[in-house]
C-alpha cells in the first residue's frame, strides 16, 4: 500500500496524471508501428487505454485484478513483443521527459513488465 502510494506520489501525484496521459497518448499516436492496434478505435478510447495503463503502472489498481483482466482484454489483438516494448519505451520517455526520478520509472516499468505475458499473445516462432 505505502509502496504504491509513493510511486504515484513520486511522479507528482494527481496533478501530474493528465499531462502524463496526454504526452503518452501523443507518443503512441506518432508511432506508425502502434497505430495499427488502435485502428477502428476512436481517439477517446485510445486515451482511456493510456489512462488505464498509467494507472496500472503507478500502482493505482490491484496488480492481481489487473493481471486477471489483461489476457481477455488483449485477446485476439495479436500484440507482439516488439509492440509491447515500444509502448513501454514511450511510457518511460514520457516520465523521463517530466524529470521523474529514473528509479521511480524503473519501478513503474517493472509493474508493466509483469503483465507482458498476458498482453503479448502473438504466436512466438520459438517457445522455450
Ligand atoms: C502492461 C501494459 C498494458 C496495460 C496495463 C493495458 C491495459 C488495458 C486495459 C485495462 C484494457 C481494457 C480496458 C479498456 O478497453 O480500456 C486494454 C485493452 C486494449 N489494449 Fe491494452 N494495456 C497494455 C498494453 C497494451 C499494448 C502493448 C497494446 C498495443 C500495442 C494494447 C492495446 C490494447 C487494445 C487495442 C485494447 C482494446 C481497446 C478496446 O477495444 O477498447 N495494450 N488494455
mmCIF file with all atom_site columns, C-alpha atoms and ligand atoms in Angstrom:
data_model
loop_
_atom_site.group_PDB
_atom_site.id
_atom_site.type_symbol
_atom_site.label_atom_id
_atom_site.label_alt_id
_atom_site.label_comp_id
_atom_site.label_asym_id
_atom_site.label_entity_id
_atom_site.label_seq_id
_atom_site.pdbx_PDB_ins_code
_atom_site.Cartn_x
_atom_site.Cartn_y
_atom_site.Cartn_z
_atom_site.occupancy
_atom_site.B_iso_or_equiv
_atom_site.pdbx_formal_charge
_atom_site.auth_seq_id
_atom_site.auth_comp_id
_atom_site.auth_asym_id
_atom_site.auth_atom_id
_atom_site.pdbx_PDB_model_num
ATOM   1   C  CA  . UNK A 1 1   ? 0.000   0.000   0.000   1.00 0.00 ? 1   UNK A CA  1
ATOM   2   C  CA  . UNK A 1 2   ? 2.612   2.545   1.022   1.00 0.00 ? 2   UNK A CA  1
ATOM   3   C  CA  . UNK A 1 3   ? 4.874   1.443   -1.847  1.00 0.00 ? 3   UNK A CA  1
ATOM   4   C  CA  . UNK A 1 4   ? 2.022   2.022   -4.309  1.00 0.00 ? 4   UNK A CA  1
ATOM   5   C  CA  . UNK A 1 5   ? 1.141   5.345   -2.781  1.00 0.00 ? 5   UNK A CA  1
ATOM   6   C  CA  . UNK A 1 6   ? 4.713   6.517   -3.035  1.00 0.00 ? 6   UNK A CA  1
ATOM   7   C  CA  . UNK A 1 7   ? 5.178   5.605   -6.695  1.00 0.00 ? 7   UNK A CA  1
ATOM   8   C  CA  . UNK A 1 8   ? 2.112   7.666   -7.572  1.00 0.00 ? 8   UNK A CA  1
ATOM   9   C  CA  . UNK A 1 9   ? 3.438   10.469  -5.396  1.00 0.00 ? 9   UNK A CA  1
ATOM   10  C  CA  . UNK A 1 10  ? 6.917   10.194  -6.821  1.00 0.00 ? 10  UNK A CA  1
ATOM   11  C  CA  . UNK A 1 11  ? 5.709   11.085  -10.314 1.00 0.00 ? 11  UNK A CA  1
ATOM   12  C  CA  . UNK A 1 12  ? 3.943   14.163  -8.964  1.00 0.00 ? 12  UNK A CA  1
ATOM   13  C  CA  . UNK A 1 13  ? 0.603   12.846  -7.702  1.00 0.00 ? 13  UNK A CA  1
ATOM   14  C  CA  . UNK A 1 14  ? -2.793  13.710  -9.118  1.00 0.00 ? 14  UNK A CA  1
ATOM   15  C  CA  . UNK A 1 15  ? -1.833  16.967  -10.940 1.00 0.00 ? 15  UNK A CA  1
ATOM   16  C  CA  . UNK A 1 16  ? 0.813   15.074  -12.912 1.00 0.00 ? 16  UNK A CA  1
ATOM   17  C  CA  . UNK A 1 17  ? -1.511  12.394  -14.293 1.00 0.00 ? 17  UNK A CA  1
ATOM   18  C  CA  . UNK A 1 18  ? -3.322  14.399  -17.003 1.00 0.00 ? 18  UNK A CA  1
ATOM   19  C  CA  . UNK A 1 19  ? -0.116  15.751  -18.606 1.00 0.00 ? 19  UNK A CA  1
ATOM   20  C  CA  . UNK A 1 20  ? 1.474   12.296  -18.413 1.00 0.00 ? 20  UNK A CA  1
ATOM   21  C  CA  . UNK A 1 21  ? -1.514  10.679  -20.137 1.00 0.00 ? 21  UNK A CA  1
ATOM   22  C  CA  . UNK A 1 22  ? -1.618  13.439  -22.788 1.00 0.00 ? 22  UNK A CA  1
ATOM   23  C  CA  . UNK A 1 23  ? 2.064   13.157  -23.629 1.00 0.00 ? 23  UNK A CA  1
ATOM   24  C  CA  . UNK A 1 24  ? 1.999   9.338   -23.614 1.00 0.00 ? 24  UNK A CA  1
ATOM   25  C  CA  . UNK A 1 25  ? -1.052  9.364   -25.923 1.00 0.00 ? 25  UNK A CA  1
ATOM   26  C  CA  . UNK A 1 26  ? 0.716   11.717  -28.369 1.00 0.00 ? 26  UNK A CA  1
ATOM   27  C  CA  . UNK A 1 27  ? 3.791   9.498   -28.428 1.00 0.00 ? 27  UNK A CA  1
ATOM   28  C  CA  . UNK A 1 28  ? 1.709   6.366   -29.166 1.00 0.00 ? 28  UNK A CA  1
ATOM   29  C  CA  . UNK A 1 29  ? -0.189  8.138   -31.973 1.00 0.00 ? 29  UNK A CA  1
ATOM   30  C  CA  . UNK A 1 30  ? 3.081   9.344   -33.510 1.00 0.00 ? 30  UNK A CA  1
ATOM   31  C  CA  . UNK A 1 31  ? 4.418   5.773   -33.694 1.00 0.00 ? 31  UNK A CA  1
ATOM   32  C  CA  . UNK A 1 32  ? 3.353   4.284   -37.040 1.00 0.00 ? 32  UNK A CA  1
ATOM   33  C  CA  . UNK A 1 33  ? 4.051   0.783   -35.762 1.00 0.00 ? 33  UNK A CA  1
ATOM   34  C  CA  . UNK A 1 34  ? 1.465   1.083   -32.978 1.00 0.00 ? 34  UNK A CA  1
ATOM   35  C  CA  . UNK A 1 35  ? -1.364  2.857   -34.768 1.00 0.00 ? 35  UNK A CA  1
ATOM   36  C  CA  . UNK A 1 36  ? -2.474  -0.444  -36.386 1.00 0.00 ? 36  UNK A CA  1
ATOM   37  C  CA  . UNK A 1 37  ? -3.537  -1.831  -32.996 1.00 0.00 ? 37  UNK A CA  1
ATOM   38  C  CA  . UNK A 1 38  ? -5.901  1.032   -32.415 1.00 0.00 ? 38  UNK A CA  1
ATOM   39  C  CA  . UNK A 1 39  ? -7.270  1.130   -35.932 1.00 0.00 ? 39  UNK A CA  1
ATOM   40  C  CA  . UNK A 1 40  ? -11.049 1.458   -35.793 1.00 0.00 ? 40  UNK A CA  1
ATOM   41  C  CA  . UNK A 1 41  ? -10.919 2.511   -32.145 1.00 0.00 ? 41  UNK A CA  1
ATOM   42  C  CA  . UNK A 1 42  ? -11.863 6.105   -31.536 1.00 0.00 ? 42  UNK A CA  1
ATOM   43  C  CA  . UNK A 1 43  ? -9.411  8.531   -30.010 1.00 0.00 ? 43  UNK A CA  1
ATOM   44  C  CA  . UNK A 1 44  ? -11.338 8.777   -26.769 1.00 0.00 ? 44  UNK A CA  1
ATOM   45  C  CA  . UNK A 1 45  ? -10.892 5.015   -26.351 1.00 0.00 ? 45  UNK A CA  1
ATOM   46  C  CA  . UNK A 1 46  ? -7.191  5.239   -27.026 1.00 0.00 ? 46  UNK A CA  1
ATOM   47  C  CA  . UNK A 1 47  ? -6.898  7.957   -24.427 1.00 0.00 ? 47  UNK A CA  1
ATOM   48  C  CA  . UNK A 1 48  ? -8.883  5.827   -21.991 1.00 0.00 ? 48  UNK A CA  1
ATOM   49  C  CA  . UNK A 1 49  ? -6.449  2.990   -22.676 1.00 0.00 ? 49  UNK A CA  1
ATOM   50  C  CA  . UNK A 1 50  ? -3.427  5.155   -21.964 1.00 0.00 ? 50  UNK A CA  1
ATOM   51  C  CA  . UNK A 1 51  ? -5.045  6.354   -18.756 1.00 0.00 ? 51  UNK A CA  1
ATOM   52  C  CA  . UNK A 1 52  ? -5.692  2.726   -17.694 1.00 0.00 ? 52  UNK A CA  1
ATOM   53  C  CA  . UNK A 1 53  ? -2.105  1.806   -18.436 1.00 0.00 ? 53  UNK A CA  1
ATOM   54  C  CA  . UNK A 1 54  ? -0.673  4.763   -16.499 1.00 0.00 ? 54  UNK A CA  1
ATOM   55  C  CA  . UNK A 1 55  ? -2.954  3.953   -13.554 1.00 0.00 ? 55  UNK A CA  1
ATOM   56  C  CA  . UNK A 1 56  ? -1.767  0.347   -13.509 1.00 0.00 ? 56  UNK A CA  1
ATOM   57  C  CA  . UNK A 1 57  ? 1.892   1.327   -13.848 1.00 0.00 ? 57  UNK A CA  1
ATOM   58  C  CA  . UNK A 1 58  ? 1.713   3.725   -10.918 1.00 0.00 ? 58  UNK A CA  1
ATOM   59  C  CA  . UNK A 1 59  ? 0.020   1.174   -8.700  1.00 0.00 ? 59  UNK A CA  1
ATOM   60  C  CA  . UNK A 1 60  ? -3.442  2.723   -8.826  1.00 0.00 ? 60  UNK A CA  1
ATOM   61  C  CA  . UNK A 1 61  ? -5.225  -0.632  -9.105  1.00 0.00 ? 61  UNK A CA  1
ATOM   62  C  CA  . UNK A 1 62  ? -4.633  -4.062  -7.661  1.00 0.00 ? 62  UNK A CA  1
ATOM   63  C  CA  . UNK A 1 63  ? -1.989  -5.970  -9.590  1.00 0.00 ? 63  UNK A CA  1
ATOM   64  C  CA  . UNK A 1 64  ? -3.846  -9.260  -9.060  1.00 0.00 ? 64  UNK A CA  1
ATOM   65  C  CA  . UNK A 1 65  ? -7.023  -7.855  -10.528 1.00 0.00 ? 65  UNK A CA  1
ATOM   66  C  CA  . UNK A 1 66  ? -5.162  -6.292  -13.436 1.00 0.00 ? 66  UNK A CA  1
ATOM   67  C  CA  . UNK A 1 67  ? -3.254  -9.486  -14.158 1.00 0.00 ? 67  UNK A CA  1
ATOM   68  C  CA  . UNK A 1 68  ? -6.503  -11.412 -14.468 1.00 0.00 ? 68  UNK A CA  1
ATOM   69  C  CA  . UNK A 1 69  ? -8.133  -8.912  -16.790 1.00 0.00 ? 69  UNK A CA  1
ATOM   70  C  CA  . UNK A 1 70  ? -5.133  -8.358  -19.074 1.00 0.00 ? 70  UNK A CA  1
ATOM   71  C  CA  . UNK A 1 71  ? -5.427  -11.620 -21.004 1.00 0.00 ? 71  UNK A CA  1
ATOM   72  C  CA  . UNK A 1 72  ? -9.103  -11.279 -22.002 1.00 0.00 ? 72  UNK A CA  1
ATOM   73  C  CA  . UNK A 1 73  ? -8.655  -7.540  -22.685 1.00 0.00 ? 73  UNK A CA  1
ATOM   74  C  CA  . UNK A 1 74  ? -5.900  -8.196  -25.237 1.00 0.00 ? 74  UNK A CA  1
ATOM   75  C  CA  . UNK A 1 75  ? -7.167  -11.491 -26.600 1.00 0.00 ? 75  UNK A CA  1
ATOM   76  C  CA  . UNK A 1 76  ? -7.088  -11.624 -30.396 1.00 0.00 ? 76  UNK A CA  1
ATOM   77  C  CA  . UNK A 1 77  ? -5.179  -8.346  -30.827 1.00 0.00 ? 77  UNK A CA  1
ATOM   78  C  CA  . UNK A 1 78  ? -2.030  -10.219 -31.802 1.00 0.00 ? 78  UNK A CA  1
ATOM   79  C  CA  . UNK A 1 79  ? 0.264   -7.874  -29.874 1.00 0.00 ? 79  UNK A CA  1
ATOM   80  C  CA  . UNK A 1 80  ? 3.880   -8.938  -30.329 1.00 0.00 ? 80  UNK A CA  1
ATOM   81  C  CA  . UNK A 1 81  ? 6.939   -8.447  -28.112 1.00 0.00 ? 81  UNK A CA  1
ATOM   82  C  CA  . UNK A 1 82  ? 8.217   -5.509  -30.169 1.00 0.00 ? 82  UNK A CA  1
ATOM   83  C  CA  . UNK A 1 83  ? 4.918   -3.625  -29.837 1.00 0.00 ? 83  UNK A CA  1
ATOM   84  C  CA  . UNK A 1 84  ? 4.874   -4.202  -26.096 1.00 0.00 ? 84  UNK A CA  1
ATOM   85  C  CA  . UNK A 1 85  ? 8.463   -2.928  -25.863 1.00 0.00 ? 85  UNK A CA  1
ATOM   86  C  CA  . UNK A 1 86  ? 7.561   0.166   -27.870 1.00 0.00 ? 86  UNK A CA  1
ATOM   87  C  CA  . UNK A 1 87  ? 4.662   1.038   -25.592 1.00 0.00 ? 87  UNK A CA  1
ATOM   88  C  CA  . UNK A 1 88  ? 6.902   0.675   -22.547 1.00 0.00 ? 88  UNK A CA  1
ATOM   89  C  CA  . UNK A 1 89  ? 9.600   2.813   -24.176 1.00 0.00 ? 89  UNK A CA  1
ATOM   90  C  CA  . UNK A 1 90  ? 7.073   5.594   -24.894 1.00 0.00 ? 90  UNK A CA  1
ATOM   91  C  CA  . UNK A 1 91  ? 5.878   5.392   -21.318 1.00 0.00 ? 91  UNK A CA  1
ATOM   92  C  CA  . UNK A 1 92  ? 9.412   5.565   -19.976 1.00 0.00 ? 92  UNK A CA  1
ATOM   93  C  CA  . UNK A 1 93  ? 10.246  8.507   -22.293 1.00 0.00 ? 93  UNK A CA  1
ATOM   94  C  CA  . UNK A 1 94  ? 7.107   10.300  -21.103 1.00 0.00 ? 94  UNK A CA  1
ATOM   95  C  CA  . UNK A 1 95  ? 8.117   10.041  -17.456 1.00 0.00 ? 95  UNK A CA  1
ATOM   96  C  CA  . UNK A 1 96  ? 11.775  10.876  -18.061 1.00 0.00 ? 96  UNK A CA  1
ATOM   97  C  CA  . UNK A 1 97  ? 10.743  13.965  -20.065 1.00 0.00 ? 97  UNK A CA  1
ATOM   98  C  CA  . UNK A 1 98  ? 8.959   15.150  -16.912 1.00 0.00 ? 98  UNK A CA  1
ATOM   99  C  CA  . UNK A 1 99  ? 12.119  14.635  -14.902 1.00 0.00 ? 99  UNK A CA  1
ATOM   100 C  CA  . UNK A 1 100 ? 10.681  11.760  -12.919 1.00 0.00 ? 100 UNK A CA  1
ATOM   101 C  CA  . UNK A 1 101 ? 13.421  10.032  -10.952 1.00 0.00 ? 101 UNK A CA  1
ATOM   102 C  CA  . UNK A 1 102 ? 14.788  7.142   -13.090 1.00 0.00 ? 102 UNK A CA  1
ATOM   103 C  CA  . UNK A 1 103 ? 14.409  4.768   -10.132 1.00 0.00 ? 103 UNK A CA  1
ATOM   104 C  CA  . UNK A 1 104 ? 10.686  5.504   -10.000 1.00 0.00 ? 104 UNK A CA  1
ATOM   105 C  CA  . UNK A 1 105 ? 10.499  4.988   -13.759 1.00 0.00 ? 105 UNK A CA  1
ATOM   106 C  CA  . UNK A 1 106 ? 12.134  1.564   -13.361 1.00 0.00 ? 106 UNK A CA  1
ATOM   107 C  CA  . UNK A 1 107 ? 9.602   0.614   -10.684 1.00 0.00 ? 107 UNK A CA  1
ATOM   108 C  CA  . UNK A 1 108 ? 6.690   1.585   -12.934 1.00 0.00 ? 108 UNK A CA  1
ATOM   109 C  CA  . UNK A 1 109 ? 8.202   -0.368  -15.835 1.00 0.00 ? 109 UNK A CA  1
ATOM   110 C  CA  . UNK A 1 110 ? 8.631   -3.434  -13.607 1.00 0.00 ? 110 UNK A CA  1
ATOM   111 C  CA  . UNK A 1 111 ? 4.902   -3.401  -12.823 1.00 0.00 ? 111 UNK A CA  1
ATOM   112 C  CA  . UNK A 1 112 ? 4.049   -3.335  -16.535 1.00 0.00 ? 112 UNK A CA  1
ATOM   113 C  CA  . UNK A 1 113 ? 6.729   -5.900  -17.319 1.00 0.00 ? 113 UNK A CA  1
ATOM   114 C  CA  . UNK A 1 114 ? 4.974   -8.384  -15.020 1.00 0.00 ? 114 UNK A CA  1
ATOM   115 C  CA  . UNK A 1 115 ? 1.950   -8.196  -17.349 1.00 0.00 ? 115 UNK A CA  1
ATOM   116 C  CA  . UNK A 1 116 ? 3.900   -8.851  -20.550 1.00 0.00 ? 116 UNK A CA  1
ATOM   117 C  CA  . UNK A 1 117 ? 2.865   -12.485 -20.899 1.00 0.00 ? 117 UNK A CA  1
ATOM   118 C  CA  . UNK A 1 118 ? -0.824  -11.671 -20.638 1.00 0.00 ? 118 UNK A CA  1
ATOM   119 C  CA  . UNK A 1 119 ? -0.691  -8.782  -23.113 1.00 0.00 ? 119 UNK A CA  1
ATOM   120 C  CA  . UNK A 1 120 ? 1.629   -10.326 -25.718 1.00 0.00 ? 120 UNK A CA  1
ATOM   121 C  CA  . UNK A 1 121 ? -0.352  -13.081 -27.369 1.00 0.00 ? 121 UNK A CA  1
ATOM   122 C  CA  . UNK A 1 122 ? 1.138   -13.190 -30.866 1.00 0.00 ? 122 UNK A CA  1
ATOM   123 C  CA  . UNK A 1 123 ? 2.414   -16.685 -31.569 1.00 0.00 ? 123 UNK A CA  1
ATOM   124 C  CA  . UNK A 1 124 ? 6.156   -16.794 -30.964 1.00 0.00 ? 124 UNK A CA  1
ATOM   125 C  CA  . UNK A 1 125 ? 8.318   -18.515 -33.576 1.00 0.00 ? 125 UNK A CA  1
ATOM   126 C  CA  . UNK A 1 126 ? 10.074  -20.369 -30.778 1.00 0.00 ? 126 UNK A CA  1
ATOM   127 C  CA  . UNK A 1 127 ? 8.823   -21.196 -27.295 1.00 0.00 ? 127 UNK A CA  1
ATOM   128 C  CA  . UNK A 1 128 ? 11.095  -22.442 -24.548 1.00 0.00 ? 128 UNK A CA  1
HETATM 129 C  C1  . LIG B 2 .   ? 1.077   -3.643  -19.468 1.00 0.00 ? 1   LIG B C1  1
HETATM 130 C  C2  . LIG B 2 .   ? 0.664   -2.848  -20.433 1.00 0.00 ? 1   LIG B C2  1
HETATM 131 C  C3  . LIG B 2 .   ? -0.816  -2.663  -20.721 1.00 0.00 ? 1   LIG B C3  1
HETATM 132 C  C4  . LIG B 2 .   ? -1.849  -2.391  -19.865 1.00 0.00 ? 1   LIG B C4  1
HETATM 133 C  C5  . LIG B 2 .   ? -1.785  -2.204  -18.347 1.00 0.00 ? 1   LIG B C5  1
HETATM 134 C  C6  . LIG B 2 .   ? -3.058  -2.304  -20.664 1.00 0.00 ? 1   LIG B C6  1
HETATM 135 C  C7  . LIG B 2 .   ? -4.350  -2.056  -20.178 1.00 0.00 ? 1   LIG B C7  1
HETATM 136 C  C8  . LIG B 2 .   ? -5.506  -2.325  -20.890 1.00 0.00 ? 1   LIG B C8  1
HETATM 137 C  C9  . LIG B 2 .   ? -6.832  -2.384  -20.334 1.00 0.00 ? 1   LIG B C9  1
HETATM 138 C  C10 . LIG B 2 .   ? -7.171  -2.109  -18.852 1.00 0.00 ? 1   LIG B C10 1
HETATM 139 C  C11 . LIG B 2 .   ? -7.678  -2.706  -21.344 1.00 0.00 ? 1   LIG B C11 1
HETATM 140 C  C12 . LIG B 2 .   ? -9.185  -2.946  -21.243 1.00 0.00 ? 1   LIG B C12 1
HETATM 141 C  C13 . LIG B 2 .   ? -9.950  -1.755  -20.870 1.00 0.00 ? 1   LIG B C13 1
HETATM 142 C  C14 . LIG B 2 .   ? -10.083 -0.768  -21.978 1.00 0.00 ? 1   LIG B C14 1
HETATM 143 O  O1  . LIG B 2 .   ? -10.518 -1.125  -23.099 1.00 0.00 ? 1   LIG B O1  1
HETATM 144 O  O2  . LIG B 2 .   ? -9.803  0.423   -21.748 1.00 0.00 ? 1   LIG B O2  1
HETATM 145 C  C15 . LIG B 2 .   ? -6.897  -2.823  -22.560 1.00 0.00 ? 1   LIG B C15 1
HETATM 146 C  C16 . LIG B 2 .   ? -7.403  -3.058  -23.837 1.00 0.00 ? 1   LIG B C16 1
HETATM 147 C  C17 . LIG B 2 .   ? -6.664  -2.875  -25.022 1.00 0.00 ? 1   LIG B C17 1
HETATM 148 N  N1  . LIG B 2 .   ? -5.296  -2.723  -25.102 1.00 0.00 ? 1   LIG B N1  1
HETATM 149 FE FE1 . LIG B 2 .   ? -4.020  -2.627  -23.551 1.00 0.00 ? 1   LIG B FE1 1
HETATM 150 N  N2  . LIG B 2 .   ? -2.729  -2.491  -21.984 1.00 0.00 ? 1   LIG B N2  1
HETATM 151 C  C18 . LIG B 2 .   ? -1.361  -2.716  -22.053 1.00 0.00 ? 1   LIG B C18 1
HETATM 152 C  C19 . LIG B 2 .   ? -0.631  -2.928  -23.207 1.00 0.00 ? 1   LIG B C19 1
HETATM 153 C  C20 . LIG B 2 .   ? -1.118  -2.801  -24.493 1.00 0.00 ? 1   LIG B C20 1
HETATM 154 C  C21 . LIG B 2 .   ? -0.305  -2.786  -25.699 1.00 0.00 ? 1   LIG B C21 1
HETATM 155 C  C22 . LIG B 2 .   ? 1.211   -3.005  -25.725 1.00 0.00 ? 1   LIG B C22 1
HETATM 156 C  C23 . LIG B 2 .   ? -1.160  -2.586  -26.750 1.00 0.00 ? 1   LIG B C23 1
HETATM 157 C  C24 . LIG B 2 .   ? -0.893  -2.448  -28.229 1.00 0.00 ? 1   LIG B C24 1
HETATM 158 C  C25 . LIG B 2 .   ? 0.275   -2.327  -28.754 1.00 0.00 ? 1   LIG B C25 1
HETATM 159 C  C26 . LIG B 2 .   ? -2.510  -2.509  -26.194 1.00 0.00 ? 1   LIG B C26 1
HETATM 160 C  C27 . LIG B 2 .   ? -3.672  -2.341  -26.924 1.00 0.00 ? 1   LIG B C27 1
HETATM 161 C  C28 . LIG B 2 .   ? -4.953  -2.510  -26.435 1.00 0.00 ? 1   LIG B C28 1
HETATM 162 C  C29 . LIG B 2 .   ? -6.165  -2.505  -27.252 1.00 0.00 ? 1   LIG B C29 1
HETATM 163 C  C30 . LIG B 2 .   ? -6.203  -2.282  -28.773 1.00 0.00 ? 1   LIG B C30 1
HETATM 164 C  C31 . LIG B 2 .   ? -7.232  -2.744  -26.360 1.00 0.00 ? 1   LIG B C31 1
HETATM 165 C  C32 . LIG B 2 .   ? -8.691  -2.855  -26.721 1.00 0.00 ? 1   LIG B C32 1
HETATM 166 C  C33 . LIG B 2 .   ? -9.286  -1.491  -26.632 1.00 0.00 ? 1   LIG B C33 1
HETATM 167 C  C34 . LIG B 2 .   ? -10.748 -1.522  -26.916 1.00 0.00 ? 1   LIG B C34 1
HETATM 168 O  O3  . LIG B 2 .   ? -11.209 -2.385  -27.686 1.00 0.00 ? 1   LIG B O3  1
HETATM 169 O  O4  . LIG B 2 .   ? -11.439 -0.715  -26.319 1.00 0.00 ? 1   LIG B O4  1
HETATM 170 N  N3  . LIG B 2 .   ? -2.440  -2.636  -24.832 1.00 0.00 ? 1   LIG B N3  1
HETATM 171 N  N4  . LIG B 2 .   ? -5.575  -2.590  -22.244 1.00 0.00 ? 1   LIG B N4  1
#
